[in-house]
Coordinates of C-alpha atoms and ligand atoms in Angstrom, one line a residue:
M1 CA 14.3 14.4 -32.0
D2 CA 12.4 17.6 -31.8
I3 CA 14.4 20.1 -33.9
T4 CA 13.4 22.9 -36.2
P5 CA 13.7 22.7 -39.8
N6 CA 16.5 25.0 -39.9
A7 CA 18.4 22.9 -37.5
R8 CA 17.8 19.9 -39.5
T9 CA 19.1 21.8 -42.7
V10 CA 22.3 22.8 -40.8
L11 CA 22.9 19.4 -39.6
E12 CA 22.3 17.5 -42.8
K13 CA 24.2 19.9 -44.8
R14 CA 27.4 20.5 -42.6
Y15 CA 27.5 18.1 -39.9
L16 CA 26.6 14.4 -41.0
I17 CA 29.2 12.0 -42.4
R18 CA 29.0 11.6 -46.1
D19 CA 30.0 9.2 -48.9
A20 CA 32.0 9.9 -51.8
D21 CA 28.9 11.1 -53.6
G22 CA 28.1 13.4 -50.9
R23 CA 24.9 11.6 -49.6
P24 CA 24.8 11.6 -45.9
T25 CA 25.4 8.0 -44.4
E26 CA 24.4 8.8 -40.6
T27 CA 21.1 10.1 -39.2
I28 CA 20.9 13.0 -37.0
E29 CA 20.4 10.6 -34.1
E30 CA 23.4 8.5 -35.3
L31 CA 25.3 11.8 -35.2
F32 CA 24.7 12.3 -31.5
H33 CA 25.3 8.8 -30.6
R34 CA 28.6 8.9 -32.5
V35 CA 29.5 11.9 -30.4
A36 CA 28.2 10.6 -27.1
D37 CA 30.1 7.4 -27.4
A38 CA 33.4 9.0 -28.5
I39 CA 33.4 11.3 -25.5
A40 CA 32.3 8.9 -23.0
A41 CA 35.0 6.6 -23.8
P42 CA 38.0 8.4 -22.1
D43 CA 36.3 7.5 -18.8
R44 CA 37.9 4.0 -19.3
T45 CA 41.3 5.4 -18.7
Y46 CA 40.6 6.7 -15.3
N47 CA 38.4 3.7 -14.2
P48 CA 38.5 0.4 -16.2
D49 CA 35.2 -0.5 -14.6
A50 CA 33.6 2.7 -15.6
D51 CA 30.0 2.4 -17.1
I52 CA 30.6 3.8 -20.3
K53 CA 27.3 2.8 -21.8
A54 CA 25.4 4.8 -19.1
L55 CA 27.6 7.7 -19.4
A56 CA 27.3 7.8 -23.3
D57 CA 23.4 7.5 -22.6
R58 CA 23.5 10.5 -20.4
F59 CA 25.4 12.6 -22.8
Y60 CA 23.4 11.6 -25.6
A61 CA 20.2 12.7 -23.8
R62 CA 21.5 16.1 -22.9
M63 CA 22.5 16.9 -26.3
T64 CA 19.3 15.6 -28.1
K65 CA 17.1 17.4 -25.4
L66 CA 19.1 20.4 -26.7
E67 CA 20.2 21.0 -23.0
F68 CA 23.8 21.1 -23.8
L69 CA 25.8 21.2 -27.0
P70 CA 29.6 21.1 -27.7
N71 CA 31.2 23.3 -30.1
S72 CA 31.0 22.6 -33.8
P73 CA 34.2 20.8 -34.3
T74 CA 33.2 18.1 -31.6
L75 CA 29.7 17.5 -33.5
M76 CA 31.6 17.1 -36.8
N77 CA 34.6 15.2 -36.0
A78 CA 34.1 13.0 -32.8
G79 CA 34.5 9.2 -33.5
R80 CA 35.9 10.1 -37.0
P81 CA 39.4 9.6 -38.3
L82 CA 40.3 13.4 -38.2
G83 CA 39.1 13.7 -34.6
Q84 CA 39.9 17.3 -34.0
L85 CA 37.4 18.6 -31.6
A86 CA 38.3 22.1 -30.4
A87 CA 37.1 25.4 -31.7
C88 CA 39.8 27.8 -30.5
F89 CA 43.6 28.0 -30.9
V90 CA 46.3 30.4 -30.5
L91 CA 49.7 30.3 -32.4
P92 CA 53.0 32.1 -31.8
V93 CA 54.3 34.1 -34.4
E94 CA 57.9 34.6 -34.0
D95 CA 60.2 37.3 -35.8
S96 CA 61.7 35.1 -38.7
M97 CA 60.7 34.1 -42.0
E98 CA 60.8 30.3 -41.0
A99 CA 58.9 30.8 -37.8
I100 CA 56.1 33.0 -40.0
F101 CA 55.6 30.2 -42.6
E102 CA 55.7 27.7 -40.1
A103 CA 52.9 29.5 -38.3
I104 CA 51.0 29.7 -41.6
K105 CA 51.4 25.9 -42.1
Q106 CA 50.0 25.3 -38.6
A107 CA 47.0 27.5 -39.1
A108 CA 46.2 25.7 -42.3
L109 CA 46.1 22.5 -40.6
I110 CA 43.8 23.8 -37.9
H111 CA 41.5 25.3 -40.4
K112 CA 41.3 22.0 -42.3
S113 CA 39.9 20.7 -39.1
G114 CA 37.4 23.4 -38.2
G115 CA 39.2 25.2 -35.7
G116 CA 39.8 28.9 -35.5
T117 CA 43.3 30.5 -34.8
G118 CA 44.4 33.6 -33.1
F119 CA 47.7 35.4 -33.4
S120 CA 49.5 38.4 -32.0
F121 CA 51.6 39.9 -34.5
S122 CA 53.3 42.2 -31.9
R123 CA 56.7 40.3 -32.1
L124 CA 57.4 41.1 -35.6
R125 CA 59.7 43.9 -36.3
P126 CA 58.2 46.9 -37.8
K127 CA 57.9 47.8 -41.5
G128 CA 61.2 49.2 -42.7
S129 CA 63.5 47.8 -40.2
T130 CA 66.5 46.0 -41.7
V131 CA 66.9 42.4 -42.3
N132 CA 70.2 41.2 -41.2
T133 CA 70.9 38.2 -43.6
T134 CA 69.9 40.3 -46.7
G135 CA 70.5 43.8 -45.9
G136 CA 66.9 44.5 -47.2
V137 CA 63.9 46.0 -45.2
A138 CA 61.1 44.1 -43.4
S139 CA 57.7 44.4 -44.8
G140 CA 56.0 44.6 -41.2
P141 CA 53.0 42.8 -39.4
V142 CA 50.3 44.1 -41.7
S143 CA 51.9 42.7 -44.9
F144 CA 52.4 39.3 -43.2
M145 CA 48.8 39.2 -42.0
R146 CA 47.9 39.5 -45.7
V147 CA 50.0 36.4 -46.4
F148 CA 48.0 34.5 -43.7
N149 CA 44.8 35.9 -44.9
M150 CA 45.4 34.3 -48.5
A151 CA 46.5 31.1 -47.0
T152 CA 43.3 30.9 -45.2
E153 CA 41.3 31.6 -48.3
A154 CA 43.1 29.0 -50.3
V155 CA 42.6 26.3 -47.6
K156 CA 38.7 27.2 -47.3
Q157 CA 38.6 24.6 -44.6
G158 CA 38.6 21.5 -47.1
G159 CA 35.1 20.6 -46.3
T160 CA 34.4 21.6 -42.7
R161 CA 34.1 25.4 -42.4
R162 CA 35.7 28.4 -43.5
G163 CA 38.6 29.4 -41.6
A164 CA 38.6 32.3 -39.0
N165 CA 41.6 34.2 -37.5
M166 CA 42.1 36.8 -34.9
G167 CA 44.9 39.2 -35.5
I168 CA 46.3 41.4 -32.5
L169 CA 48.8 44.1 -32.6
R170 CA 49.8 45.7 -29.4
V171 CA 48.9 49.6 -29.3
D172 CA 52.5 50.4 -28.6
H173 CA 53.9 48.5 -31.8
P174 CA 55.5 51.1 -34.3
D175 CA 53.2 49.5 -36.9
I176 CA 50.0 50.5 -35.0
L177 CA 48.6 53.3 -37.4
E178 CA 48.7 51.1 -40.5
F179 CA 47.1 48.1 -38.4
I180 CA 44.3 50.3 -37.2
D181 CA 43.2 51.0 -40.9
C182 CA 44.3 47.6 -42.4
K183 CA 40.6 46.7 -42.9
K184 CA 39.4 50.2 -43.9
N185 CA 38.4 48.5 -47.3
N186 CA 35.7 45.9 -46.6
A187 CA 37.0 43.5 -49.2
D188 CA 40.5 43.5 -47.5
I189 CA 41.9 40.9 -45.1
T190 CA 38.5 39.2 -44.8
N191 CA 39.5 36.0 -43.0
F192 CA 40.5 38.1 -39.9
N193 CA 38.8 39.7 -37.1
I194 CA 41.4 42.3 -35.9
S195 CA 41.7 43.9 -32.5
V196 CA 44.1 46.3 -30.8
G197 CA 46.0 45.1 -27.8
I198 CA 45.4 47.8 -25.3
T199 CA 47.6 48.2 -22.3
E200 CA 46.6 49.7 -18.9
A201 CA 49.4 52.2 -19.4
F202 CA 48.1 53.4 -22.7
M203 CA 44.7 53.9 -21.1
R204 CA 46.3 56.0 -18.2
A205 CA 47.8 58.0 -21.1
V206 CA 44.3 58.4 -22.9
E207 CA 42.8 59.7 -19.7
A208 CA 45.6 62.1 -18.8
D209 CA 45.9 63.1 -22.5
E210 CA 49.6 62.2 -22.7
E211 CA 51.9 60.8 -25.4
Y212 CA 53.2 57.2 -25.1
D213 CA 56.2 55.4 -26.6
L214 CA 56.1 53.0 -29.5
I215 CA 58.4 50.1 -28.8
D216 CA 60.5 48.1 -31.4
P217 CA 59.8 44.4 -30.3
N218 CA 63.3 43.6 -31.3
T219 CA 65.4 46.3 -29.9
K220 CA 62.9 46.8 -27.0
E221 CA 63.7 50.7 -27.8
S222 CA 61.5 53.6 -28.4
T223 CA 61.1 54.5 -32.0
G224 CA 58.9 57.6 -31.3
R225 CA 56.0 58.9 -29.5
L226 CA 52.2 59.2 -30.2
S227 CA 49.4 61.1 -28.5
A228 CA 47.3 58.4 -26.9
R229 CA 44.1 60.4 -27.5
E230 CA 44.9 60.5 -31.0
V231 CA 45.3 56.9 -31.6
F232 CA 42.2 56.2 -29.5
E233 CA 40.2 58.3 -31.5
K234 CA 41.7 56.6 -34.8
I235 CA 40.4 53.3 -33.3
V236 CA 37.1 54.6 -32.6
D237 CA 36.7 56.2 -35.9
A238 CA 37.7 53.0 -37.9
A239 CA 35.3 50.8 -35.6
W240 CA 32.6 53.4 -36.4
R241 CA 33.3 53.1 -40.2
N242 CA 33.0 49.4 -40.3
G243 CA 33.1 47.7 -37.0
E244 CA 36.9 47.2 -36.8
P245 CA 39.4 47.0 -35.1
G246 CA 37.9 45.8 -31.8
I247 CA 40.1 46.2 -28.6
I248 CA 41.3 43.8 -26.0
F249 CA 42.6 44.8 -22.7
L250 CA 46.0 42.8 -22.5
D251 CA 46.5 43.4 -18.8
R252 CA 43.1 42.1 -17.8
L253 CA 43.7 39.0 -19.9
N254 CA 47.0 38.4 -18.2
R255 CA 45.4 39.3 -14.7
D256 CA 43.4 36.1 -15.2
N257 CA 46.4 33.9 -16.7
M258 CA 46.3 30.9 -14.2
V259 CA 49.8 29.9 -15.3
P260 CA 52.1 33.1 -15.9
S261 CA 55.1 31.0 -15.4
V262 CA 54.6 29.5 -18.8
G263 CA 54.3 33.0 -20.4
A264 CA 52.1 35.9 -21.2
I265 CA 48.7 35.7 -23.0
E266 CA 48.9 37.9 -26.2
S267 CA 46.0 36.7 -28.1
T268 CA 42.5 35.3 -28.2
N269 CA 40.5 32.9 -30.6
P270 CA 38.8 34.4 -33.7
C271 CA 35.7 35.8 -31.9
G272 CA 37.6 36.9 -28.8
E273 CA 36.1 35.0 -26.1
Q274 CA 39.1 32.6 -25.4
P275 CA 42.2 34.0 -24.5
L276 CA 45.0 31.3 -24.7
L277 CA 48.8 31.0 -24.4
P278 CA 50.7 30.1 -27.5
Y279 CA 50.0 26.6 -28.7
E280 CA 46.9 26.2 -26.5
A281 CA 43.7 24.9 -27.6
C282 CA 40.3 25.1 -25.9
N283 CA 37.1 23.3 -26.7
L284 CA 33.8 24.9 -25.7
G285 CA 30.3 23.9 -24.9
S286 CA 27.1 25.6 -24.3
V287 CA 24.0 25.2 -22.0
N288 CA 20.7 26.1 -23.5
L289 CA 19.3 28.2 -20.8
H290 CA 15.9 28.4 -22.5
R291 CA 15.7 24.7 -21.6
M292 CA 16.5 25.5 -17.8
L293 CA 13.0 26.7 -17.0
R294 CA 10.2 25.1 -15.2
R295 CA 6.5 26.0 -15.0
Q296 CA 5.1 26.6 -11.5
E297 CA 1.4 25.8 -10.6
D298 CA 0.1 29.3 -11.2
G299 CA 1.6 29.1 -14.8
A300 CA 4.6 31.3 -14.2
S301 CA 8.3 30.2 -15.4
V302 CA 11.0 30.2 -13.0
I303 CA 14.6 28.9 -13.4
N304 CA 15.1 25.2 -12.5
W305 CA 18.4 25.5 -10.6
D306 CA 18.6 21.8 -9.7
K307 CA 18.4 20.9 -13.3
L308 CA 20.8 23.7 -14.4
A309 CA 23.5 22.3 -11.9
D310 CA 23.1 18.7 -13.2
V311 CA 23.6 19.9 -16.7
V312 CA 26.6 21.9 -15.8
R313 CA 28.1 19.0 -14.0
D314 CA 27.7 16.5 -17.1
A315 CA 28.8 19.5 -19.3
V316 CA 32.1 19.7 -17.3
H317 CA 32.7 16.0 -17.4
F318 CA 31.9 15.9 -21.0
L319 CA 34.2 18.8 -21.9
D320 CA 37.2 17.3 -19.7
N321 CA 36.7 14.0 -21.8
V322 CA 36.9 16.0 -25.1
I323 CA 40.5 17.1 -24.2
D324 CA 41.5 13.4 -23.9
A325 CA 39.6 12.3 -26.9
N326 CA 40.8 15.1 -29.1
R327 CA 43.5 14.4 -31.8
Y328 CA 45.4 17.5 -31.8
P329 CA 46.8 18.6 -35.2
L330 CA 50.3 19.4 -33.7
A331 CA 52.4 17.7 -30.9
Q332 CA 53.0 21.1 -29.5
I333 CA 49.3 21.8 -29.0
D334 CA 48.7 18.2 -27.7
H335 CA 51.2 19.0 -25.1
M336 CA 50.4 22.4 -24.0
T337 CA 46.6 21.9 -24.0
K338 CA 47.1 18.9 -21.5
Q339 CA 49.2 21.2 -18.9
T340 CA 46.3 23.5 -18.3
R341 CA 43.3 21.5 -19.5
K342 CA 41.1 24.8 -20.0
I343 CA 37.4 24.2 -20.9
G344 CA 34.9 26.9 -22.0
L345 CA 31.4 26.1 -20.8
G346 CA 29.0 29.1 -21.7
V347 CA 25.3 29.7 -22.4
M348 CA 23.0 30.3 -25.2
G349 CA 19.3 30.9 -25.1
W350 CA 19.8 33.9 -22.6
A351 CA 17.5 36.1 -24.2
D352 CA 14.8 33.5 -24.6
L353 CA 15.1 32.9 -20.9
L354 CA 14.5 36.4 -20.2
L355 CA 11.5 36.6 -22.4
E356 CA 9.9 33.5 -20.8
L357 CA 10.5 35.4 -17.3
G358 CA 8.9 38.5 -18.6
I359 CA 12.2 40.5 -17.8
P360 CA 13.3 43.2 -20.5
Y361 CA 16.9 42.5 -21.6
N362 CA 17.6 46.3 -21.1
S363 CA 16.8 46.4 -17.4
D364 CA 19.0 46.3 -14.4
E365 CA 17.0 43.2 -13.1
A366 CA 18.1 41.3 -16.4
V367 CA 21.6 42.5 -15.8
A368 CA 21.6 41.5 -12.0
L369 CA 20.1 38.1 -13.1
G370 CA 22.9 37.4 -15.8
E371 CA 25.5 37.8 -12.9
K372 CA 23.6 35.5 -10.9
V373 CA 23.0 32.8 -13.4
M374 CA 26.6 33.1 -14.6
G375 CA 27.9 32.9 -11.0
F376 CA 26.1 29.9 -10.3
I377 CA 27.4 28.1 -13.4
T378 CA 30.9 29.0 -12.8
D379 CA 30.8 27.9 -9.2
T380 CA 29.1 24.7 -10.1
A381 CA 31.7 23.9 -12.9
R382 CA 34.5 24.7 -10.5
S383 CA 33.0 22.2 -7.9
A384 CA 32.4 19.8 -10.7
S385 CA 36.1 20.1 -11.9
A386 CA 37.2 19.8 -8.2
G387 CA 35.4 16.5 -8.1
L388 CA 37.1 15.4 -11.3
A389 CA 40.4 16.2 -9.7
Q390 CA 40.1 14.0 -7.1
V391 CA 39.6 11.0 -9.5
R392 CA 41.9 12.2 -12.3
G393 CA 44.2 14.6 -10.7
A394 CA 44.6 18.5 -10.9
F395 CA 45.7 19.7 -14.3
P396 CA 49.4 19.2 -14.5
L397 CA 50.6 22.6 -13.9
F398 CA 48.3 23.4 -10.9
E399 CA 51.1 23.4 -8.3
E400 CA 52.7 26.3 -10.4
S401 CA 49.3 28.1 -11.3
T402 CA 47.8 31.1 -9.4
L403 CA 45.2 28.4 -8.0
K404 CA 47.7 26.5 -6.2
N405 CA 46.4 27.7 -2.8
G406 CA 42.8 26.8 -3.4
T407 CA 41.1 23.3 -4.0
P408 CA 42.7 21.3 -6.7
V409 CA 40.8 21.4 -9.8
R410 CA 40.9 19.5 -13.3
N411 CA 40.9 22.4 -15.5
A412 CA 42.6 25.8 -15.2
T413 CA 39.4 27.7 -16.6
M414 CA 35.8 26.6 -16.7
T415 CA 33.7 29.1 -18.4
T416 CA 33.7 31.3 -21.7
I417 CA 30.7 32.8 -23.3
A418 CA 31.0 31.7 -27.1
P419 CA 29.0 33.4 -29.9
T420 CA 27.2 30.0 -30.6
G421 CA 26.6 31.0 -34.2
T422 CA 25.7 27.4 -35.4
L423 CA 24.7 26.0 -32.1
S424 CA 22.0 28.2 -31.4
I425 CA 20.7 27.4 -34.8
I426 CA 20.7 23.8 -34.0
A427 CA 19.3 24.4 -30.5
G428 CA 16.7 26.9 -31.9
C429 CA 17.4 29.3 -29.4
S430 CA 18.8 32.9 -29.3
S431 CA 22.6 32.9 -29.6
G432 CA 25.1 33.4 -26.5
V433 CA 24.1 36.3 -24.4
E434 CA 22.9 38.4 -27.2
P435 CA 19.4 39.8 -27.4
V436 CA 17.0 38.6 -30.0
F437 CA 18.1 40.1 -33.3
A438 CA 14.8 39.9 -35.0
Y439 CA 11.3 38.3 -33.9
V440 CA 10.1 37.5 -37.5
F441 CA 11.6 36.4 -40.6
I442 CA 9.9 36.2 -43.9
R443 CA 11.4 33.6 -46.0
N444 CA 10.8 33.3 -49.8
V445 CA 10.3 29.8 -50.7
M446 CA 11.0 28.4 -54.3
D447 CA 7.3 28.4 -55.7
G448 CA 6.9 32.2 -54.9
T449 CA 5.0 31.5 -51.6
E450 CA 6.2 33.3 -48.2
L451 CA 7.1 31.3 -45.2
V452 CA 6.6 33.2 -41.8
E453 CA 9.1 32.4 -39.1
A454 CA 8.4 33.8 -35.7
N455 CA 10.3 33.5 -32.6
P456 CA 9.0 30.4 -30.8
V457 CA 8.7 32.4 -27.4
L458 CA 6.8 35.2 -29.0
R459 CA 4.6 33.1 -31.0
Q460 CA 3.6 30.9 -28.2
L461 CA 2.5 33.8 -26.1
L462 CA 0.7 35.6 -28.7
E463 CA -1.3 32.4 -29.5
E464 CA -2.0 31.8 -25.7
R465 CA -3.4 35.4 -25.6
G466 CA -5.3 35.0 -28.8
L467 CA -3.4 37.7 -30.5
Y468 CA -1.4 35.6 -33.3
S469 CA -2.3 36.4 -36.9
E470 CA 0.1 36.4 -40.1
D471 CA -0.5 40.0 -40.7
L472 CA 0.7 40.9 -37.4
M473 CA 3.7 39.0 -37.9
R474 CA 4.3 40.7 -41.5
Q475 CA 4.1 43.9 -39.7
I476 CA 6.6 42.8 -37.0
A477 CA 8.8 41.7 -40.0
Q478 CA 8.5 44.9 -41.8
E479 CA 9.2 47.2 -38.8
G480 CA 11.9 45.1 -37.3
S481 CA 11.0 45.9 -33.7
L482 CA 7.7 45.6 -31.8
A483 CA 8.1 48.8 -30.0
H484 CA 5.7 50.9 -32.0
I485 CA 3.1 48.3 -32.9
D486 CA -0.2 49.5 -31.3
A487 CA -2.0 46.2 -31.7
L488 CA 0.4 44.8 -29.1
P489 CA -0.3 45.3 -25.3
E490 CA 2.3 47.3 -23.6
D491 CA 3.8 44.4 -21.4
I492 CA 4.7 42.6 -24.4
R493 CA 6.2 45.4 -26.3
R494 CA 8.4 46.2 -23.0
V495 CA 9.7 42.8 -22.8
F496 CA 10.2 41.5 -26.4
V497 CA 13.0 44.1 -27.1
C498 CA 15.2 43.4 -30.1
A499 CA 18.9 44.1 -30.4
H500 CA 18.2 47.4 -32.0
D501 CA 15.9 48.6 -29.2
I502 CA 18.6 48.1 -26.6
S503 CA 20.9 51.1 -25.9
P504 CA 24.5 50.3 -26.5
E505 CA 24.9 51.2 -22.7
Y506 CA 22.8 48.1 -21.7
H507 CA 24.6 45.8 -24.3
I508 CA 27.8 46.7 -22.5
K509 CA 26.2 46.4 -19.0
M510 CA 25.0 42.9 -20.0
Q511 CA 28.4 41.9 -21.3
A512 CA 30.1 43.3 -18.2
A513 CA 27.7 41.3 -15.9
F514 CA 28.5 37.9 -17.4
Q515 CA 32.1 38.8 -17.5
R516 CA 32.3 39.4 -13.7
R517 CA 31.5 35.7 -13.4
T518 CA 33.3 34.2 -16.5
D519 CA 36.8 32.8 -16.3
N520 CA 37.8 33.5 -19.8
A521 CA 35.9 36.2 -22.0
V522 CA 32.6 36.9 -23.4
S523 CA 31.8 37.1 -27.0
K524 CA 29.4 40.1 -27.5
T525 CA 28.6 42.5 -30.4
V526 CA 27.4 45.9 -29.3
N527 CA 24.9 46.8 -31.9
F528 CA 24.3 50.5 -33.0
A529 CA 21.9 52.1 -35.4
H530 CA 23.2 53.4 -38.7
D531 CA 23.1 56.9 -37.5
A532 CA 25.1 56.6 -34.3
T533 CA 27.9 59.2 -34.0
I534 CA 31.6 58.6 -33.4
A535 CA 30.9 60.0 -30.0
D536 CA 28.4 56.9 -29.2
V537 CA 31.1 54.5 -30.2
R538 CA 33.8 56.1 -28.0
R539 CA 31.4 56.2 -25.1
V540 CA 31.0 52.4 -25.4
Y541 CA 34.5 51.8 -25.7
M542 CA 35.4 53.8 -22.4
L543 CA 32.4 52.1 -20.7
A544 CA 33.7 48.6 -21.7
Y545 CA 36.9 49.6 -20.0
E546 CA 35.2 51.2 -17.0
L547 CA 33.0 48.3 -16.4
G548 CA 35.8 45.7 -16.4
C549 CA 35.2 43.9 -19.8
K550 CA 38.1 42.2 -21.3
G551 CA 37.4 43.6 -24.9
V552 CA 34.7 45.0 -27.1
T553 CA 33.3 44.6 -30.4
I554 CA 30.6 46.7 -32.0
Y555 CA 28.9 46.8 -35.3
R556 CA 27.0 49.9 -36.8
D557 CA 24.1 48.8 -38.9
G558 CA 24.9 48.7 -42.6
S559 CA 28.6 49.6 -42.3
R560 CA 29.7 46.5 -43.7
D561 CA 28.4 44.2 -46.2
A562 CA 30.1 40.9 -45.3
Q563 CA 31.7 39.8 -41.9
V564 CA 34.1 37.1 -41.2
L565 CA 31.5 35.8 -38.7
N566 CA 28.0 36.8 -38.9
I567 CA 26.6 36.3 -35.6
G568 CA 23.2 34.3 -35.7
K569 CA 23.8 33.4 -39.3
V570 CA 25.4 30.2 -40.6
N571 CA 28.9 30.6 -41.4
Ligands
LIG601 O1 28.3 27.7 -32.7 P1 29.6 27.0 -33.1 O2 30.2 26.1 -32.3 O3 29.6 26.7 -34.3 O4 30.7 28.3 -33.0 P2 30.6 29.7 -32.3 O5 30.3 29.7 -31.0 O6 30.0 30.7 -33.2 O7 32.2 30.1 -32.4 C1 32.9 29.5 -31.3 C2 34.5 29.8 -32.0 O8 34.7 28.7 -33.2 C3 35.0 31.1 -32.6 O9 35.4 31.9 -31.5 C4 36.1 30.4 -33.6 O10 37.3 30.2 -32.6 C5 35.5 29.1 -34.0 N1 35.1 29.2 -35.5 C6 35.8 29.3 -36.5 O11 36.9 29.1 -36.3 N2 35.4 29.2 -37.7 C7 34.0 29.6 -37.9 N3 33.5 29.7 -39.1 C8 33.1 29.6 -36.8 C9 33.6 29.5 -35.4

């Protein structure tokens, strides 16, 4: 297999099966055979004569050619006793002591298997309200979040990976101000990403500069009123300070809830890309767009749409089989997940593809192409899912879903853009739909020598044009950006933009373009320079709302030392 040294290191350290002494007992090729065999097997339930071997070979080829990869838990656990294959879960948190601690236990089981959990704490009674059985006072959502956080810390994933959580509180919960500031200190609640659940009514109140009601979830009565603008400002101010909270637009998540009869969507998974109903799980997978190109006779690269369609069809087949092969940590999750059969196919290597095509990430051409590529993927995935439905049946709740008047499909949702934090390292490509963060890294190796690691697309281009040199690479590493390096021709400087060369507006425009054609949501971080102002952050939060995003996450350079999930780094 042709993979980078970094990819090899990640796979060897964290994905290969090991013996009691910690030595790997499988090779990287064996890992991909293990996964391909386990995920091809469910075909036999639908057709006893299915050619499982041929299908496993196809899955194996897609993965080892780095055209498609399933999310980390599938790579780690498929064909193994644990067998938990999904990255995303949402658990309900009901307002009783039993239910709260039940949810903590359930989360621990999920974390142990490499999955991430999202919770809405909005149903918990506010701090200071009475507790009937004891006559005492309730401690409120934020104090319970700290208990969830500590449990996550203690579990530490039992060998797979560090647990990640999403915590959401509705903007009209009486404890909202405490929630907005609960991660003010960078050392607090570190195993959570937090987002405020925003409603359309709240946004209208912000626009009209009005007050809105805080509602006790228990009594459903107003406990007071706040100025919507002041609360919005507090959110923006906190996000400017250290990146949190993000916001999610609850009404938009529920507009795309395919089965409202089952209940409302209150939360997403930890990185925000997968809204789910309570007890629903979703497995993700990503197409590496950098591998979806072909060279024309004149040497120019173009998108290979036929190949992309083939990969998407195999990916949908793969992800639908994952639902059957999965060993869910709880009976309720097994049941719920199979009612809707959601899958989340997304992309990685988007920035690399743009580099090859010579299109700057921060251009309207790139934004339009993003929408076109994602539209093509979602449409192809939907027709592949319809094809599966003809053989396997539509997802069980299809007849009561919002899709019931259309063609039956096997899966309630098809597409999701994940961060691909580790997958992109394995595939050696840019992550998700993010721009390239840095083109050159200098690594210090043990014996004091330095290793120069350049972005492969940049390196190849510079070599082809006779411009490559180690000195130039060092200069790029030092400056971070190529924009002001005079030795580079203008056409290269214009196209090879990095995250910090791109204005926050273009970050959001790109997120919105992918969102328009993605069933679930888009994981994206809008990068700001350290000296960005609170007004800059406010503008981007408003723009995300205006352009139809389902949420927004920002990060101002240097504003936080450690993050729950560092995009682009091994977690
Ligand atoms: O690349 P990989 O498949 O490892 O994961 P990702 O695309 O970076 O993250 C996808 C999802 O996996 C996240 O939104 C979380 O739900 C989950 N995750 C987690 O639970 N713990 C981590 N340390 C990383 C990801």
